[in-house]
mmCIF file of N, CA, C and O in Angstrom:
data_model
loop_
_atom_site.group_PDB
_atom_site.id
_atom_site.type_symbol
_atom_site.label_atom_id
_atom_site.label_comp_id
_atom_site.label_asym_id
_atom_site.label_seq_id
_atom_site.Cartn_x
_atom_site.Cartn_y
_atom_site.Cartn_z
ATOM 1 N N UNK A 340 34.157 28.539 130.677
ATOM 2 C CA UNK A 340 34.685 27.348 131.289
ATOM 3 C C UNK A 340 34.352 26.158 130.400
ATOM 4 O O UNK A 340 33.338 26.162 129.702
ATOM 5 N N UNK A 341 35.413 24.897 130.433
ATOM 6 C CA UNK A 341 35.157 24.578 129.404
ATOM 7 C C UNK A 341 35.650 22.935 129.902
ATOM 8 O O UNK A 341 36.876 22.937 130.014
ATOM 9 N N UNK A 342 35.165 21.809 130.169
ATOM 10 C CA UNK A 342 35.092 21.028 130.659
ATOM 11 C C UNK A 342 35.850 20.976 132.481
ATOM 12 O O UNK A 342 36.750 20.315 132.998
ATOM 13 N N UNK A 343 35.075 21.854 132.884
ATOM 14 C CA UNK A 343 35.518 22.204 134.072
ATOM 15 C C UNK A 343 36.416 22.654 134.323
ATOM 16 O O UNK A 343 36.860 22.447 135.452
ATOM 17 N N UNK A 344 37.075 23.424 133.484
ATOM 18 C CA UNK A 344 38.238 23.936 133.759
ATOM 19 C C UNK A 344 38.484 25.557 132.875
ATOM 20 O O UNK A 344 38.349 25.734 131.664
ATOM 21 N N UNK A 345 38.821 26.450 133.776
ATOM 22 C CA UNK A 345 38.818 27.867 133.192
ATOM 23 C C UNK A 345 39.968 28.285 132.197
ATOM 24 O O UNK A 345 41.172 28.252 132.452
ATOM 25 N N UNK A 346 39.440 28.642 131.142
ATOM 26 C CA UNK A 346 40.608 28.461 129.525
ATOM 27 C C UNK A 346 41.541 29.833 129.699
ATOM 28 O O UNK A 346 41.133 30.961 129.976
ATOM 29 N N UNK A 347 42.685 29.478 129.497
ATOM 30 C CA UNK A 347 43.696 30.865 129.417
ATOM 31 C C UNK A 347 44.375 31.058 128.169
ATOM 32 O O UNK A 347 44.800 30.141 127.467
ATOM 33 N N UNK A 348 44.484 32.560 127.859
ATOM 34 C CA UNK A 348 45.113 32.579 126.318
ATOM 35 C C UNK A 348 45.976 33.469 126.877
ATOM 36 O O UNK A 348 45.456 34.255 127.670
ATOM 37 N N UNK A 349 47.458 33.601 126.643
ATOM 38 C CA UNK A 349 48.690 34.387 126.928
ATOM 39 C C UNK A 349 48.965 35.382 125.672
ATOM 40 O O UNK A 349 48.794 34.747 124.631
ATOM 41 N N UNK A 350 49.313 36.647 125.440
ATOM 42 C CA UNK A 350 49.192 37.254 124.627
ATOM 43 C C UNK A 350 50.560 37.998 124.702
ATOM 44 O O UNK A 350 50.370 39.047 125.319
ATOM 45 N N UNK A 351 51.889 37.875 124.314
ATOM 46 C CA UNK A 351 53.273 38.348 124.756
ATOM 47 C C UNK A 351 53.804 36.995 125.026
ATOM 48 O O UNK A 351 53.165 36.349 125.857
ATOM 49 N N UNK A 352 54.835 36.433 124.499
ATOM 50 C CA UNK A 352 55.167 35.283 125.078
ATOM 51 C C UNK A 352 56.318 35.314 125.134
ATOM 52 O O UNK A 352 56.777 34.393 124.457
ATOM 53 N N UNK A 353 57.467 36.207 125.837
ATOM 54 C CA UNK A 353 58.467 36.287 126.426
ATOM 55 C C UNK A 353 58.152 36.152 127.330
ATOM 56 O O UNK A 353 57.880 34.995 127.651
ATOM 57 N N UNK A 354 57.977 37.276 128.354
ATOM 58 C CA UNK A 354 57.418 36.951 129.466
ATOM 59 C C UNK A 354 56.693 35.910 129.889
ATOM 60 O O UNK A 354 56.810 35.079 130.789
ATOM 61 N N UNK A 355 55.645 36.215 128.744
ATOM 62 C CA UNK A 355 54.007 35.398 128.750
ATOM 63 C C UNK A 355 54.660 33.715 128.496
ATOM 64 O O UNK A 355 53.815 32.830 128.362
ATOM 65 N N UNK A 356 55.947 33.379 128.447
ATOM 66 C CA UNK A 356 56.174 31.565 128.256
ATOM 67 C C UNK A 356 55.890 31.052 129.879
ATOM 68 O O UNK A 356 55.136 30.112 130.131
ATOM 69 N N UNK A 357 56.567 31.772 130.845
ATOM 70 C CA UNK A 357 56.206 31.505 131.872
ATOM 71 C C UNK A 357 54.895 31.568 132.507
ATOM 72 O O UNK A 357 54.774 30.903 133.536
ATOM 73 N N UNK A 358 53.698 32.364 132.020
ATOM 74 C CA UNK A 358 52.254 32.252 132.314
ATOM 75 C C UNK A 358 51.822 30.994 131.894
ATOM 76 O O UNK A 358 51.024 30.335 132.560
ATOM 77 N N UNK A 359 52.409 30.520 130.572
ATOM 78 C CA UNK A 359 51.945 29.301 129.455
ATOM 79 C C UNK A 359 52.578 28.136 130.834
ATOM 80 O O UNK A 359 51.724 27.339 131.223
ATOM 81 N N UNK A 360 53.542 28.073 131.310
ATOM 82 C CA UNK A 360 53.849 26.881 131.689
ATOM 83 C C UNK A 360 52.829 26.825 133.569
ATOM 84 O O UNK A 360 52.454 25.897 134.285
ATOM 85 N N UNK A 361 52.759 28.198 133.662
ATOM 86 C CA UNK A 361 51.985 27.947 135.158
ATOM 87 C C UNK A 361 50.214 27.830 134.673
ATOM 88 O O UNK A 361 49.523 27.228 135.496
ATOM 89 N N UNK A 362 49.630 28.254 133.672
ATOM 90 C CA UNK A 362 48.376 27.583 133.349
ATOM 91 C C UNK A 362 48.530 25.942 132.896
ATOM 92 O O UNK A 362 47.880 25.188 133.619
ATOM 93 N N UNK A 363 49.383 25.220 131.682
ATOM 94 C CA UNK A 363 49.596 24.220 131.690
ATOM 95 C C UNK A 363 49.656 23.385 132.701
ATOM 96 O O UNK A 363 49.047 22.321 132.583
ATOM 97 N N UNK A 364 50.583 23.731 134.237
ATOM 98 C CA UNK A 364 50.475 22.893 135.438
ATOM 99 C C UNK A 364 49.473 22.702 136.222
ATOM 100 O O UNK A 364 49.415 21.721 136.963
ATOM 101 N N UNK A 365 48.365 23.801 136.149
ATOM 102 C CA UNK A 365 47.523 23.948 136.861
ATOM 103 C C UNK A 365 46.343 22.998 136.206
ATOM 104 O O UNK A 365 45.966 22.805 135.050
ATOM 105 N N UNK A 366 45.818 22.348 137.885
ATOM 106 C CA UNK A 366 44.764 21.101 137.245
ATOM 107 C C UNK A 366 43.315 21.731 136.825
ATOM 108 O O UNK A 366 42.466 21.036 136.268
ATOM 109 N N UNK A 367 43.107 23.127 137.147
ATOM 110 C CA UNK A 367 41.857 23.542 136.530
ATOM 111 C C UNK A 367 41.672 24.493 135.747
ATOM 112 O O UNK A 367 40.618 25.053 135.447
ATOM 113 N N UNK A 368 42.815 24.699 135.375
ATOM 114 C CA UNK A 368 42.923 25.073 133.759
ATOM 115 C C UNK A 368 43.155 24.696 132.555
ATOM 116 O O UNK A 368 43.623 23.566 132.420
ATOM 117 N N UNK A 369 42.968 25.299 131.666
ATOM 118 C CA UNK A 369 43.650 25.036 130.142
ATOM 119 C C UNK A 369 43.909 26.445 129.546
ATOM 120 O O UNK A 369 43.253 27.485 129.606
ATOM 121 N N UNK A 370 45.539 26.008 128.724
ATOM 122 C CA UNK A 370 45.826 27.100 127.840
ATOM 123 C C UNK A 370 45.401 26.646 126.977
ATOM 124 O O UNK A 370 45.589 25.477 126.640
ATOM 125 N N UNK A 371 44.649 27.545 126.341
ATOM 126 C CA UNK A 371 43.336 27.319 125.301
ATOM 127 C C UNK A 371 44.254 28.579 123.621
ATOM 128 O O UNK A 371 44.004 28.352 122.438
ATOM 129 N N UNK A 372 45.097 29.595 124.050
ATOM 130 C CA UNK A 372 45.255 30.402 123.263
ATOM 131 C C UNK A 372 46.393 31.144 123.456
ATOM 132 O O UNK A 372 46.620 31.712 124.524
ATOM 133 N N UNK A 373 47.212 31.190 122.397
ATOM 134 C CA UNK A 373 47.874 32.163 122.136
ATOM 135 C C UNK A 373 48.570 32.819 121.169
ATOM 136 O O UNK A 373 48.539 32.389 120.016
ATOM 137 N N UNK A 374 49.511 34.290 121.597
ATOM 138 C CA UNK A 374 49.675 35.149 120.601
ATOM 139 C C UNK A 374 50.990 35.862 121.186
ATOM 140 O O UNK A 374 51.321 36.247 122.307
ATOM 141 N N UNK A 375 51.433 35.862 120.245
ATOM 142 C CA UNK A 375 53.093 36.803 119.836
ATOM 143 C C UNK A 375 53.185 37.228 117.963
ATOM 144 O O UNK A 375 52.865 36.681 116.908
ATOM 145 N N UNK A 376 53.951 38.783 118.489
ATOM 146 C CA UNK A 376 54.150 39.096 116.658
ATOM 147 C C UNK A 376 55.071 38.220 116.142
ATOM 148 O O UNK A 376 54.987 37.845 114.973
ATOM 149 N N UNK A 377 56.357 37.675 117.237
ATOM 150 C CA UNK A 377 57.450 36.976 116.502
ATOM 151 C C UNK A 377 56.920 35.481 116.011
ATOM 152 O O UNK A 377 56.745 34.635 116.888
ATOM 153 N N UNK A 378 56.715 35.212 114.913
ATOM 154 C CA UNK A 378 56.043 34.030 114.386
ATOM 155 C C UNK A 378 56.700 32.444 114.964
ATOM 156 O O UNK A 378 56.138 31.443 115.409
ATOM 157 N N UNK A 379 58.490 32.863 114.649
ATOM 158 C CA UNK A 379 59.109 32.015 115.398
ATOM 159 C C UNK A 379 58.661 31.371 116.624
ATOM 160 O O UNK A 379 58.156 30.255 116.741
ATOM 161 N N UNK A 380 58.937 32.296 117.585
ATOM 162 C CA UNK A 380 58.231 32.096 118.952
ATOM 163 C C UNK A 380 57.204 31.596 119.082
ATOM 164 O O UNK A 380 57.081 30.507 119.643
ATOM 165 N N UNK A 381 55.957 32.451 118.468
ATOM 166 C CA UNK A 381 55.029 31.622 118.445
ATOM 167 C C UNK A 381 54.685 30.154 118.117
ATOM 168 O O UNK A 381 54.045 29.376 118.823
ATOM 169 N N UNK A 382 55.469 29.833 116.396
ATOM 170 C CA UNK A 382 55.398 28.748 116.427
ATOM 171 C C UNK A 382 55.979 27.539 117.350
ATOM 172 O O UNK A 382 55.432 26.440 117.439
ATOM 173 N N UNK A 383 57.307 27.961 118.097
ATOM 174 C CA UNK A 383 57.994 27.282 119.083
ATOM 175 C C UNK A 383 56.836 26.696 120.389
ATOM 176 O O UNK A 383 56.732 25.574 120.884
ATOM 177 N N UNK A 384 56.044 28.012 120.675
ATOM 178 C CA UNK A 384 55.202 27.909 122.050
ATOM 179 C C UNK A 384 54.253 27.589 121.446
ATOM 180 O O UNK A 384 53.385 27.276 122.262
ATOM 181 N N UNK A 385 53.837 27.462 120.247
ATOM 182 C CA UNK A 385 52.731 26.249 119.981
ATOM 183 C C UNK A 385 52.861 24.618 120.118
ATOM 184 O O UNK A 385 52.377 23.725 120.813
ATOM 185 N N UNK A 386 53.631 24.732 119.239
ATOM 186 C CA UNK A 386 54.667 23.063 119.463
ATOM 187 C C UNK A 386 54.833 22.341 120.537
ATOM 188 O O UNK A 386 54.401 21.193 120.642
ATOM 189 N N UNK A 387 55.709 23.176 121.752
ATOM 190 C CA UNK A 387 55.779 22.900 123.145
ATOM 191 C C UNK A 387 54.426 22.758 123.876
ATOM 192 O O UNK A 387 54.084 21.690 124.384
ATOM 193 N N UNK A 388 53.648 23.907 123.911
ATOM 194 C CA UNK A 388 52.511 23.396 125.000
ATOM 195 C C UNK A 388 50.849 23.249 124.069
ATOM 196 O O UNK A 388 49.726 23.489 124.512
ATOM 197 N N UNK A 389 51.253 22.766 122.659
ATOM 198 C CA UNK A 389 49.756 22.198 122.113
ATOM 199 C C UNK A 389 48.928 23.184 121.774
ATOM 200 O O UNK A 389 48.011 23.101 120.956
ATOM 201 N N UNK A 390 49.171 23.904 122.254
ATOM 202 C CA UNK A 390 48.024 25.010 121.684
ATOM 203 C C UNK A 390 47.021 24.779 120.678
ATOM 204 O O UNK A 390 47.439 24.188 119.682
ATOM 205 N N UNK A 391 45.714 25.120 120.684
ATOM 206 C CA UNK A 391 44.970 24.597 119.479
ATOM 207 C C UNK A 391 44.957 25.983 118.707
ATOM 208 O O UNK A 391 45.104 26.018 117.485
ATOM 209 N N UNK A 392 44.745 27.305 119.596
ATOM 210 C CA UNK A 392 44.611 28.569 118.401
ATOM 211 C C UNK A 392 46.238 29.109 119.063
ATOM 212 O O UNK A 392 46.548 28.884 120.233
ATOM 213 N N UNK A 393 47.247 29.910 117.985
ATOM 214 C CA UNK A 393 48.085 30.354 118.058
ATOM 215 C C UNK A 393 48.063 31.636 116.317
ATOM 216 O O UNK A 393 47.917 31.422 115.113
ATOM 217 N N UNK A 394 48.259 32.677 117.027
ATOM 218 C CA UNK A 394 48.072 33.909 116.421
ATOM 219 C C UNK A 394 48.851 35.100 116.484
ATOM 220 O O UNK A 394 48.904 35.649 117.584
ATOM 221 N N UNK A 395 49.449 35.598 115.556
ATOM 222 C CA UNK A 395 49.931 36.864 115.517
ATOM 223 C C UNK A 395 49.291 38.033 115.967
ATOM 224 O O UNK A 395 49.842 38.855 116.699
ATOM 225 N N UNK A 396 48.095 38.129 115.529
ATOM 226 C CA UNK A 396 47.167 38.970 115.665
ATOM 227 C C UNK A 396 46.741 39.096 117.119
ATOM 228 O O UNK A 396 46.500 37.927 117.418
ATOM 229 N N UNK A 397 46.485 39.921 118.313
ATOM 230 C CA UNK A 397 46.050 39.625 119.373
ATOM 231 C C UNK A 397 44.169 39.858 119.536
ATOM 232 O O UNK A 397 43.431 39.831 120.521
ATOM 233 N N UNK A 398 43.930 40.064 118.184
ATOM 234 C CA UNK A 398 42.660 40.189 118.423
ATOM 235 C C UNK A 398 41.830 38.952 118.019
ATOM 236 O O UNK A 398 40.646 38.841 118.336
ATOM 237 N N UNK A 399 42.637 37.848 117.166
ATOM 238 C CA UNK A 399 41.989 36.590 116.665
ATOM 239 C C UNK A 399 42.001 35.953 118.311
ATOM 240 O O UNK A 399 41.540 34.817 118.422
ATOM 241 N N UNK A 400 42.442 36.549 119.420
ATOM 242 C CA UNK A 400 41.674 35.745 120.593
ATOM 243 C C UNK A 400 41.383 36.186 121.315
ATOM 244 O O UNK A 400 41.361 35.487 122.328
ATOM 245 N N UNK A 401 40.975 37.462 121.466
ATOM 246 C CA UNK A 401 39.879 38.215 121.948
ATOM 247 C C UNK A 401 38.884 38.040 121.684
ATOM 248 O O UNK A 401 38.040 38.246 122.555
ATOM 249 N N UNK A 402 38.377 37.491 120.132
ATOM 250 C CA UNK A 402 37.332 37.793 119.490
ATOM 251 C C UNK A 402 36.395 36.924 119.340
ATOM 252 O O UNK A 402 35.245 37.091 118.935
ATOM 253 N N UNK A 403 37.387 35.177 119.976
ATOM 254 C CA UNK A 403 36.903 34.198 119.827
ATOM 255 C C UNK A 403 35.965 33.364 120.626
ATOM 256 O O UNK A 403 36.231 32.667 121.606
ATOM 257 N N UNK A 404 34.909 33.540 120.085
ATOM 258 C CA UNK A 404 33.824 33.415 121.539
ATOM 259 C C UNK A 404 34.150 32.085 122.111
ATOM 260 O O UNK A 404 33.481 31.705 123.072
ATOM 261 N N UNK A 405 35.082 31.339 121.647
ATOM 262 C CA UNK A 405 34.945 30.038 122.778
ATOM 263 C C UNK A 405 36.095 30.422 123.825
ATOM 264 O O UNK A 405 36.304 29.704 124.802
#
């Protein structure tokens, strides 16, 4: 938890765009992370909701102790 608020990382972001926009709305969370192989995408759903880590790899946010 991370200034009071519990961090979410989405990992699939077809589906997973719609997880990104219901953690974003929510007042005690943060999307803190995410990951898709399609780079495109990814870079798109970084852009849109800020993301600070965005990764191909699904293990660069598993692994990341914050």
């Amino acid at each position: 938890m991370k200034n009071n608020k519990y961090q979410a990382g989405v990992i699939g972001l077809s589906m997973g765009h719609g997880h990104c926009i219901g953690y974003r709305n929510h007042p005690n969370c943060e999307l803190a992370a995410i990951c898709d192989v399609d780079e495109a995408r990814l870079n798109a759903n970084k852009n849109e909701f800020g993301v600070a880590q965005a990764s191909t790899d699904y293990r660069d946010i598993i692994n990341n102790p914050d």
